PDB file of C-alpha atoms in Angstrom:
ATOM      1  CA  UNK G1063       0.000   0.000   0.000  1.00  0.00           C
ATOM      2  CA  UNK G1064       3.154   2.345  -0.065  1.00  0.00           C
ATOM      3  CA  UNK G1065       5.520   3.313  -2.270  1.00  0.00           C
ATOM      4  CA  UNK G1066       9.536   4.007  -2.175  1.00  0.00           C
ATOM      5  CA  UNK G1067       8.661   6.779   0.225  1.00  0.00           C
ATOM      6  CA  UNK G1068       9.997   6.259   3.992  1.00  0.00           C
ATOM      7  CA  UNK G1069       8.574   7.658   6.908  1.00  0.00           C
ATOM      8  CA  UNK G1070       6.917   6.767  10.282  1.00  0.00           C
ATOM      9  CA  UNK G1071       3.819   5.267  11.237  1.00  0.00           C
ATOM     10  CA  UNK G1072       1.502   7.933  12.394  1.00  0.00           C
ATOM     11  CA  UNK G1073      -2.162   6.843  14.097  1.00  0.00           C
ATOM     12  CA  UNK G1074      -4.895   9.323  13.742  1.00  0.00           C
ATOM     13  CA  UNK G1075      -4.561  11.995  16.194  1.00  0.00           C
ATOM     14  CA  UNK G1076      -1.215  11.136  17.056  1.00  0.00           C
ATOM     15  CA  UNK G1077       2.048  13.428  16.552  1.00  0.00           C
ATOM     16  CA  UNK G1078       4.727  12.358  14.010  1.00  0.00           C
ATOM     17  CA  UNK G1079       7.363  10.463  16.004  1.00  0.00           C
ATOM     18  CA  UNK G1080      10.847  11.801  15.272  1.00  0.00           C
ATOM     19  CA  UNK G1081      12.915   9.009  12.583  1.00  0.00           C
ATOM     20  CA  UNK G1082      15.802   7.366  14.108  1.00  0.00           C
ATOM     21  CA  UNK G1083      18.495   4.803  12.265  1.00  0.00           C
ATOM     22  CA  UNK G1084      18.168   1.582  12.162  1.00  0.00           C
ATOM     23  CA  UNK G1085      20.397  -0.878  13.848  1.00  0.00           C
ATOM     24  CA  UNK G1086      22.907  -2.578  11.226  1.00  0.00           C
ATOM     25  CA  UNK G1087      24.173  -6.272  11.369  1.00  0.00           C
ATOM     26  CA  UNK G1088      24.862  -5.652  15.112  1.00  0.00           C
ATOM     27  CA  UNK G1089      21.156  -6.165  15.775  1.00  0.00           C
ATOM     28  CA  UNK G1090      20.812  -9.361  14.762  1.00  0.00           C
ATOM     29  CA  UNK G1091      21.220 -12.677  16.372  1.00  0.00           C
ATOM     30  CA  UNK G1092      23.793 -15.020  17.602  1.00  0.00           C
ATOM     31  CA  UNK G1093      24.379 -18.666  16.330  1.00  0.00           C
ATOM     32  CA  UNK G1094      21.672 -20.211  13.576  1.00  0.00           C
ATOM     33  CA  UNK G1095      18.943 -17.907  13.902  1.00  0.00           C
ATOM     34  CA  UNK G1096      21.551 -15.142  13.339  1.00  0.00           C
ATOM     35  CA  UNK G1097      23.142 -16.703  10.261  1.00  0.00           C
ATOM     36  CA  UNK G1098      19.165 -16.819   9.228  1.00  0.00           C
ATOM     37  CA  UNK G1099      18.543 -13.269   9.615  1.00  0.00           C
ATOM     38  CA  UNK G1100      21.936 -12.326   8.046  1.00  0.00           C
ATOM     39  CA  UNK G1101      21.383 -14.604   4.794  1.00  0.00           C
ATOM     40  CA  UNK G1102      17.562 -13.484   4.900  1.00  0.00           C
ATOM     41  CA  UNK G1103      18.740  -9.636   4.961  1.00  0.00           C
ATOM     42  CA  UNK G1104      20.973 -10.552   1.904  1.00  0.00           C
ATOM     43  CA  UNK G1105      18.643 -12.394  -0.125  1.00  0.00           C
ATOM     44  CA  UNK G1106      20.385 -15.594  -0.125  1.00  0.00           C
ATOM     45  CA  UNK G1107      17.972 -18.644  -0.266  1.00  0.00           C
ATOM     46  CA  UNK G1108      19.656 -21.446  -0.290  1.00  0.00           C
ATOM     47  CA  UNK G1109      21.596 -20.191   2.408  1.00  0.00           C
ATOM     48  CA  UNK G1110      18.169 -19.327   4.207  1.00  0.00           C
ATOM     49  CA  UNK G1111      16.502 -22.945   3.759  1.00  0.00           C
ATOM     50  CA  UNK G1112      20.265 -23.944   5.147  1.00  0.00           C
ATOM     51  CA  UNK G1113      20.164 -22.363   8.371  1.00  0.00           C
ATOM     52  CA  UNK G1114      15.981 -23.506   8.576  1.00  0.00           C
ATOM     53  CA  UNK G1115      17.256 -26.924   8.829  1.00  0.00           C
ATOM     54  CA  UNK G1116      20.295 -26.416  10.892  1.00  0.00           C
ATOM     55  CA  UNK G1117      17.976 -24.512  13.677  1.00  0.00           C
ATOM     56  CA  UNK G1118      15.134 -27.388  13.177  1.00  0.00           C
ATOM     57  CA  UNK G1119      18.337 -30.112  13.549  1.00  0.00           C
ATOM     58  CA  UNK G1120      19.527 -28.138  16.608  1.00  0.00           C
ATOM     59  CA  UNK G1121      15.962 -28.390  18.674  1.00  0.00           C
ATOM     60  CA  UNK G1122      15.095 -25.213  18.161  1.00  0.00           C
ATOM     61  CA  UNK G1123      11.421 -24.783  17.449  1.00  0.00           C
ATOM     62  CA  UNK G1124       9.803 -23.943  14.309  1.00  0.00           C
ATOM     63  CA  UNK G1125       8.156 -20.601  15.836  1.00  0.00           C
ATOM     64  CA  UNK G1126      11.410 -19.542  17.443  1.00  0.00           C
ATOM     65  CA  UNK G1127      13.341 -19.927  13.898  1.00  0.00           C
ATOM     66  CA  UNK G1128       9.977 -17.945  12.630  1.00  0.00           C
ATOM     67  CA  UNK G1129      10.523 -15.002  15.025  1.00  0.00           C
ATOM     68  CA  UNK G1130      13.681 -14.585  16.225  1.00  0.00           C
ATOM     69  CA  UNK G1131      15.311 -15.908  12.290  1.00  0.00           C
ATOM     70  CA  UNK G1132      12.766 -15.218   9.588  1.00  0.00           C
ATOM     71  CA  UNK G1133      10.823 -12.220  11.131  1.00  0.00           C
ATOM     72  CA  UNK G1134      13.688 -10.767  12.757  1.00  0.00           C
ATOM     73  CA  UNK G1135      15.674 -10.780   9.251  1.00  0.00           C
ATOM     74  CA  UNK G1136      13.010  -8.771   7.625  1.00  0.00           C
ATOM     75  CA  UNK G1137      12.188  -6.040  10.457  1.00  0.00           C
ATOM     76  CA  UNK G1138      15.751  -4.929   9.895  1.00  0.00           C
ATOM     77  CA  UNK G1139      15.400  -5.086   6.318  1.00  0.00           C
ATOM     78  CA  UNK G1140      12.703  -3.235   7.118  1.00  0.00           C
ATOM     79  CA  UNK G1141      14.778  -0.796   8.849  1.00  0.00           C
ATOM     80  CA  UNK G1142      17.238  -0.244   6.011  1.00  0.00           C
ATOM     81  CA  UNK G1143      14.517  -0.008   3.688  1.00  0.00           C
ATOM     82  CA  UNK G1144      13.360   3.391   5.975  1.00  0.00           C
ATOM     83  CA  UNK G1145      16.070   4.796   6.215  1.00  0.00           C
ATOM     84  CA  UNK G1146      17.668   4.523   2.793  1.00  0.00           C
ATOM     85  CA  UNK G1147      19.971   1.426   2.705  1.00  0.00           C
ATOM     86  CA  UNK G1148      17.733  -1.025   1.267  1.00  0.00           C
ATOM     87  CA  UNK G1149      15.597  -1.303  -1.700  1.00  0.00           C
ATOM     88  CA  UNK G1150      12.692  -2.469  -3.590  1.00  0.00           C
ATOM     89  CA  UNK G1151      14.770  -5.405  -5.633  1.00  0.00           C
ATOM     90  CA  UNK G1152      16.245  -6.311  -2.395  1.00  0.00           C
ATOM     91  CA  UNK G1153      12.926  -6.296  -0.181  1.00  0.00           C
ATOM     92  CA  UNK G1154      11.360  -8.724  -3.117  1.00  0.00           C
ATOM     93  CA  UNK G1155      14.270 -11.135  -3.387  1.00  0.00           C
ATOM     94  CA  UNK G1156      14.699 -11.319   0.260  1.00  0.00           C
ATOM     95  CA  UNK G1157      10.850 -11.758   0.308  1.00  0.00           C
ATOM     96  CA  UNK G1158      11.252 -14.641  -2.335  1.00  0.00           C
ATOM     97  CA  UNK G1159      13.771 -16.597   0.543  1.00  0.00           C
ATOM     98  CA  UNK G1160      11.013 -15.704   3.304  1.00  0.00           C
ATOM     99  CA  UNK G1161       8.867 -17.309   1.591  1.00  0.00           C
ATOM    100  CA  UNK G1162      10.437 -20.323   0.863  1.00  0.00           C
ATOM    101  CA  UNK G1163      11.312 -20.851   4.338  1.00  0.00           C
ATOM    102  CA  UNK G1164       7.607 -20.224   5.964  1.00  0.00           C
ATOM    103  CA  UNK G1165       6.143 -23.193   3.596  1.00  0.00           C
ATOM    104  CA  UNK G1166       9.028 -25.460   5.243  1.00  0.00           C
ATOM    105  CA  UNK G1167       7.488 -23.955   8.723  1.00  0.00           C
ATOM    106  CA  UNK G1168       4.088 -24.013   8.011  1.00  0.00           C
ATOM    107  CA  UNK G1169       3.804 -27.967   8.932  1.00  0.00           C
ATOM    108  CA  UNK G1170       5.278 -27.348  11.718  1.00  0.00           C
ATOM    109  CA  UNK G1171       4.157 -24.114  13.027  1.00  0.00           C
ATOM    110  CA  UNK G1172       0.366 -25.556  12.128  1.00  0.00           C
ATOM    111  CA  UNK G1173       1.055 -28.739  14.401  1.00  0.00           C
ATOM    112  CA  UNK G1174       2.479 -26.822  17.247  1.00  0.00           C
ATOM    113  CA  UNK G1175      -0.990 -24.841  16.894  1.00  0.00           C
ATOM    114  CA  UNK G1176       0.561 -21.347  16.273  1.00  0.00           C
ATOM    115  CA  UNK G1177      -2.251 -18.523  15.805  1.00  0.00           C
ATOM    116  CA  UNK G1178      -2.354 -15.641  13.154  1.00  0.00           C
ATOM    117  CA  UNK G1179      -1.840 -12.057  15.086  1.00  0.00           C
ATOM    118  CA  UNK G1180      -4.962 -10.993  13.026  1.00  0.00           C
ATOM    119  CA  UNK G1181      -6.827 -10.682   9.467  1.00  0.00           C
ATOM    120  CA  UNK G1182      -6.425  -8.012   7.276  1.00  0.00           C
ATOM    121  CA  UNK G1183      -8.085  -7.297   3.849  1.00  0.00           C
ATOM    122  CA  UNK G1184      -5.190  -5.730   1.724  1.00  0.00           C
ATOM    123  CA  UNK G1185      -5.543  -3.840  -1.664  1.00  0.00           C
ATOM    124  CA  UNK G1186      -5.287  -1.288  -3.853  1.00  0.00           C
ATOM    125  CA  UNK G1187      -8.214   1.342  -4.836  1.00  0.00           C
ATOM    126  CA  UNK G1188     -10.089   1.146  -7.094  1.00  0.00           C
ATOM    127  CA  UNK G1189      -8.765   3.019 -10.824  1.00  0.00           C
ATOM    128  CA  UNK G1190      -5.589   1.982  -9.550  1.00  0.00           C
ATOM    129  CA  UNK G1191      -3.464  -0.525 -10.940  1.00  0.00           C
ATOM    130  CA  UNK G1192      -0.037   0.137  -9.054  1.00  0.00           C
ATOM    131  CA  UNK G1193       0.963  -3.073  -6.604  1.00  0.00           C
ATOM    132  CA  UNK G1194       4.504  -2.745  -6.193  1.00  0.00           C
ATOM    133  CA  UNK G1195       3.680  -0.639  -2.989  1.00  0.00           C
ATOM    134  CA  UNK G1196       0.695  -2.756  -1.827  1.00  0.00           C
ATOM    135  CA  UNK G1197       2.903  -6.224  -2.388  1.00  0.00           C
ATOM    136  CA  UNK G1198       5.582  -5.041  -0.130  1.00  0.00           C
ATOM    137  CA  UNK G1199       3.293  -4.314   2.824  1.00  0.00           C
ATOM    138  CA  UNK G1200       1.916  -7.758   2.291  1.00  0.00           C
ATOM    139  CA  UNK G1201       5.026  -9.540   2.209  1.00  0.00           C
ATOM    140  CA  UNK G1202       5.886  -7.148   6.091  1.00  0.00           C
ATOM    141  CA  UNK G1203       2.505  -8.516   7.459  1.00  0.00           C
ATOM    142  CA  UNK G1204       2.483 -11.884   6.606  1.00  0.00           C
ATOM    143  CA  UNK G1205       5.689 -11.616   8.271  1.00  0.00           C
ATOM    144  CA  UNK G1206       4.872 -10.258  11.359  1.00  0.00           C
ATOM    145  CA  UNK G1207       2.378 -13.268  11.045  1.00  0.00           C
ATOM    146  CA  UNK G1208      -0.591 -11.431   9.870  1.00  0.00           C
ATOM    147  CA  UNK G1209      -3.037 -13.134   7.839  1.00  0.00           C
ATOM    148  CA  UNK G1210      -3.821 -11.413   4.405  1.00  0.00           C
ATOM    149  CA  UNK G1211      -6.793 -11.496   2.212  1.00  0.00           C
ATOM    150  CA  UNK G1212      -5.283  -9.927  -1.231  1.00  0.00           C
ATOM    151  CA  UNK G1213      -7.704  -8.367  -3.312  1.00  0.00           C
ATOM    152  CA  UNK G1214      -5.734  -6.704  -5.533  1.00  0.00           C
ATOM    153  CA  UNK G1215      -5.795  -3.730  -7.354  1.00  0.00           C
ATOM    154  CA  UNK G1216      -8.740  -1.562  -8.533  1.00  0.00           C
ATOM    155  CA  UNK G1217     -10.777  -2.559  -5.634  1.00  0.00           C
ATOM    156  CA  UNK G1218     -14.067  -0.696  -4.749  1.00  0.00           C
ATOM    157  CA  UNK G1219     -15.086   0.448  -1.645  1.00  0.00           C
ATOM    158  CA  UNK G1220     -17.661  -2.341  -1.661  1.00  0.00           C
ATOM    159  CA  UNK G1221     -15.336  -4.815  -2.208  1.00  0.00           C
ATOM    160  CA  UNK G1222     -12.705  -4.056   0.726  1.00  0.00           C
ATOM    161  CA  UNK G1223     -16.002  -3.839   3.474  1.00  0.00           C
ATOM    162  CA  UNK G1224     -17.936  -6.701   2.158  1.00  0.00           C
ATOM    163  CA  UNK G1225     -14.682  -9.073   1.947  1.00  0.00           C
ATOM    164  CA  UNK G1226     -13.796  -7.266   5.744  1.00  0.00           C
ATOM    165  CA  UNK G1227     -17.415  -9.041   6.602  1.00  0.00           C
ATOM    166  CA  UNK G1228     -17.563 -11.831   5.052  1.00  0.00           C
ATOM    167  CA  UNK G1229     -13.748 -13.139   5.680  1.00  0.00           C
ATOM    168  CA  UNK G1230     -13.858 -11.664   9.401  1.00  0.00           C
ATOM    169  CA  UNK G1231     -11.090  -8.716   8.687  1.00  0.00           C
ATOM    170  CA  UNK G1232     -10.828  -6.645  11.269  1.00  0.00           C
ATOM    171  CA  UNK G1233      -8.588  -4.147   9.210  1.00  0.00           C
ATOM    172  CA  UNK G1234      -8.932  -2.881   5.939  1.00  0.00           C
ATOM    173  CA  UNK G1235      -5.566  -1.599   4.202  1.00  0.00           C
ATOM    174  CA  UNK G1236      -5.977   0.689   1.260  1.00  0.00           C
ATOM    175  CA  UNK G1237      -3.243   1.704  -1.052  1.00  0.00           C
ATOM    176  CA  UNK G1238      -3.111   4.348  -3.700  1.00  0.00           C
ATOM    177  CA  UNK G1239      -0.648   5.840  -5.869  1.00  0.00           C
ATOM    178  CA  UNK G1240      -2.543   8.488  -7.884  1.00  0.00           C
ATOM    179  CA  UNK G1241      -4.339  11.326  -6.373  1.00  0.00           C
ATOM    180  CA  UNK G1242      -7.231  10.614  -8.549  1.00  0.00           C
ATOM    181  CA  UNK G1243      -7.699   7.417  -6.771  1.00  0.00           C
ATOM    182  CA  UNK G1244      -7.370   8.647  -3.062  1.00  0.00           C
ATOM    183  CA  UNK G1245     -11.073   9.510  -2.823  1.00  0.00           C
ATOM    184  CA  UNK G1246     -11.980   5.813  -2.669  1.00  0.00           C
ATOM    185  CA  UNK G1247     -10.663   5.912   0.312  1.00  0.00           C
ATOM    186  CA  UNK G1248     -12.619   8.314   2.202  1.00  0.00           C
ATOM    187  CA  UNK G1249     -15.466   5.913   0.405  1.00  0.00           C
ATOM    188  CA  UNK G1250     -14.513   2.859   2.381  1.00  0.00           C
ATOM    189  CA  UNK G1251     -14.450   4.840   5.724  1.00  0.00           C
ATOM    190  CA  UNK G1252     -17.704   6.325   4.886  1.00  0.00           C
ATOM    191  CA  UNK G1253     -18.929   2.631   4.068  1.00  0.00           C
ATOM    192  CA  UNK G1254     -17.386   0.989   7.265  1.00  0.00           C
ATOM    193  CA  UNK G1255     -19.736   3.461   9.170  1.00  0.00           C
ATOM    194  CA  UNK G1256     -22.934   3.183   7.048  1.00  0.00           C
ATOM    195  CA  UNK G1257     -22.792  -0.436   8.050  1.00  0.00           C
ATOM    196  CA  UNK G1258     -22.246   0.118  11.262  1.00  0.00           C
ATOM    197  CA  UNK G1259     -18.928  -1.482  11.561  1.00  0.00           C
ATOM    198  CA  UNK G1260     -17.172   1.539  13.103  1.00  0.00           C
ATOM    199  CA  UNK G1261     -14.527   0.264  15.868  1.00  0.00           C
ATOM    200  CA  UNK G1262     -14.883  -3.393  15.003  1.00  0.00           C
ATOM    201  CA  UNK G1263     -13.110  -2.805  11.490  1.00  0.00           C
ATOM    202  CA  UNK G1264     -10.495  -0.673  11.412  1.00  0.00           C
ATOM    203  CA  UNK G1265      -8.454   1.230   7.998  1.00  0.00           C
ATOM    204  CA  UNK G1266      -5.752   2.099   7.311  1.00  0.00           C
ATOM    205  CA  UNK G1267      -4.267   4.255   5.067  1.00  0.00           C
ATOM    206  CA  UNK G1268      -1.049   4.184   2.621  1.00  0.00           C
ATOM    207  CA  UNK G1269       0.825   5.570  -0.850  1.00  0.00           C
ATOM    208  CA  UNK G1270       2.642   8.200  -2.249  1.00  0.00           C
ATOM    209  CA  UNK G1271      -0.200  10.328  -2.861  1.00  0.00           C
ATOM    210  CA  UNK G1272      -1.156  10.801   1.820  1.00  0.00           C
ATOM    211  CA  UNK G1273      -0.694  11.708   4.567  1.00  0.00           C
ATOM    212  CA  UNK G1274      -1.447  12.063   8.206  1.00  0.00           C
ATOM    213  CA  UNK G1275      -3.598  15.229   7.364  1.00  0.00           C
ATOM    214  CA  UNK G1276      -5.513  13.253   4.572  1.00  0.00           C
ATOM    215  CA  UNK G1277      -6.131  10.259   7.331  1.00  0.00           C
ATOM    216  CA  UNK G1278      -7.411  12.764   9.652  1.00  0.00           C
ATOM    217  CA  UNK G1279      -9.734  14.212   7.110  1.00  0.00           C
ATOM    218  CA  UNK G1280     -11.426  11.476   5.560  1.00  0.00           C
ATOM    219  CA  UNK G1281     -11.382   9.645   9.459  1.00  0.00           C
ATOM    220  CA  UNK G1282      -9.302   6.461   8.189  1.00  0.00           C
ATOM    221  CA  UNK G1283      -7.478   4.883  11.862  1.00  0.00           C
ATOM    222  CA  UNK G1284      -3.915   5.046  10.304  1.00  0.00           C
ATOM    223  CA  UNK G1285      -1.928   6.515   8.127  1.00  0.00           C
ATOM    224  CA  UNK G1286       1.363   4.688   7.353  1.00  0.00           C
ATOM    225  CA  UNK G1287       4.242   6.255   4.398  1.00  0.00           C
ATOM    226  CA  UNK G1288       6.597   3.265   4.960  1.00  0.00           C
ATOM    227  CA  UNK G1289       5.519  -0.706   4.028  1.00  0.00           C
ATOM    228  CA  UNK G1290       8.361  -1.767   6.345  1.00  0.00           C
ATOM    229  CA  UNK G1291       6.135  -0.471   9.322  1.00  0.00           C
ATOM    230  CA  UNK G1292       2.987  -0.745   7.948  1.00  0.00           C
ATOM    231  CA  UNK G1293       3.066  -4.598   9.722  1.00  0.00           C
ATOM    232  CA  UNK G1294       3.749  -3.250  13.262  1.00  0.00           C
ATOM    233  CA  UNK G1295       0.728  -0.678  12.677  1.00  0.00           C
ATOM    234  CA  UNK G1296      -1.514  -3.423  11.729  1.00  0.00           C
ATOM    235  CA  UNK G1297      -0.388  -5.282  14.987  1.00  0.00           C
ATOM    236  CA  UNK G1298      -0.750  -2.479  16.926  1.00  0.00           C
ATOM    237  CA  UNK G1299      -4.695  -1.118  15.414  1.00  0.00           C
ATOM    238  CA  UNK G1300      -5.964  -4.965  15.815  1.00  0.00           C
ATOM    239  CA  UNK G1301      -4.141  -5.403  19.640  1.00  0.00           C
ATOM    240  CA  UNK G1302      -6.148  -1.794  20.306  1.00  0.00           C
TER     241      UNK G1302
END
């Protein structure tokens, strides 16, 4: 739901928090889960599926080599992608290896009976066709270990509130990279209330085009500029 832009994640009514830099490769790990989030951070793959199966053969558990390897790798590629030192091309291949690794986990995570941290409904507006943005956010929230329901691009109003309903979303994220498009959202906040789903499904807001005063106007719960934190907004809208 964003672009290449980089900035903070800003909640309705809230101040924007002052940007800070990101820990480098000091911040990650010891040992396997280290080598994990190193390779991870670099794109390697093989070298990712590699340290997955040296953690697994160590004892360590599949959620563990989820957290503290997988999503650990990606928050501070997440963090270089804010601040400058990190890309689109290298978010996507590194999102490639996460990948990879998660469907080796997902047996295992799915036996030990780990939970989702929430549903979201994820797309972009509709008369928009840009997804680079919106596919970048989704790769940070599944992630985090958000579920996502994609929809998209060129999605109507209708379309994000009555999938919210009928997939149980509590959060609607809407993307949009062309002014002309940014009045659809203000249409699915408008909707959200008709139908009287107002604090039980929340939106937020993303894309080159906002901002924290175009949240506030049309009443949207968020306003994100960065995908690498849009995840730990969604966390924090559908713990609140």
């Amino acid at each position: 739901m964003h672009g290449a832009r980089r900035a903070a994640v800003v909640r309705r009514g809230e101040a924007r928090p002052a940007a800070s830099p990101s820990p480098a490769a000091a911040a990650e790990s010891a040992g396997v889960l280290g080598d994990i989030t190193a390779a991870l951070r670099k794109g390697h793959r093989k070298k990712v599926l590699e340290g997955v199966e040296a953690a697994l053969a160590e004892g360590i558990s599949a959620e563990t080599v989820l957290n503290e390897g997988l999503v650990r790798g990606m928050q501070l590629l997440g963090d270089d992608f804010s601040a400058g030192r990190a890309f689109v091309p290298e978010m996507l291949v590194a999102a490639r290896a996460m990948n990879a690794a998660t469907e080796r986990l997902k047996p295992l995570l799915a036996a030990g009976g780990k939970k989702s941290a929430g549903k979201i409904c994820l797309g972009t507006v509709r008369g928009d066709m840009h997804d680079i943005g919106k596919n970048l956010v989704k790769i940070m929230m599944e992630g985090a270990g958000l579920e996502v329901v994609d929809l998209g691009v060129d999605v109507s109003a209708e379309q994000f509130v009555d999938t919210a309903v009928n997939e149980g979303c509590a959060l609607i994220g809407c993307s949009a990279m062309l002014t002309t498009t940014m009045d659809e959202m203000r249409r699915v906040v408008e909707l959200v209330r008709e139908r009287g789903l107002a604090g039980k499904v929340k939106v937020m807001i993303g894309g080159a085009p906002t901002s924290r005063e175009f949240c506030d106007s049309i009443g949207a719960d968020c306003y994100t500029a960065d995908a690498a934190q849009a995840a730990q907004a969604a966390l924090a809208l559908l713990a609140g």
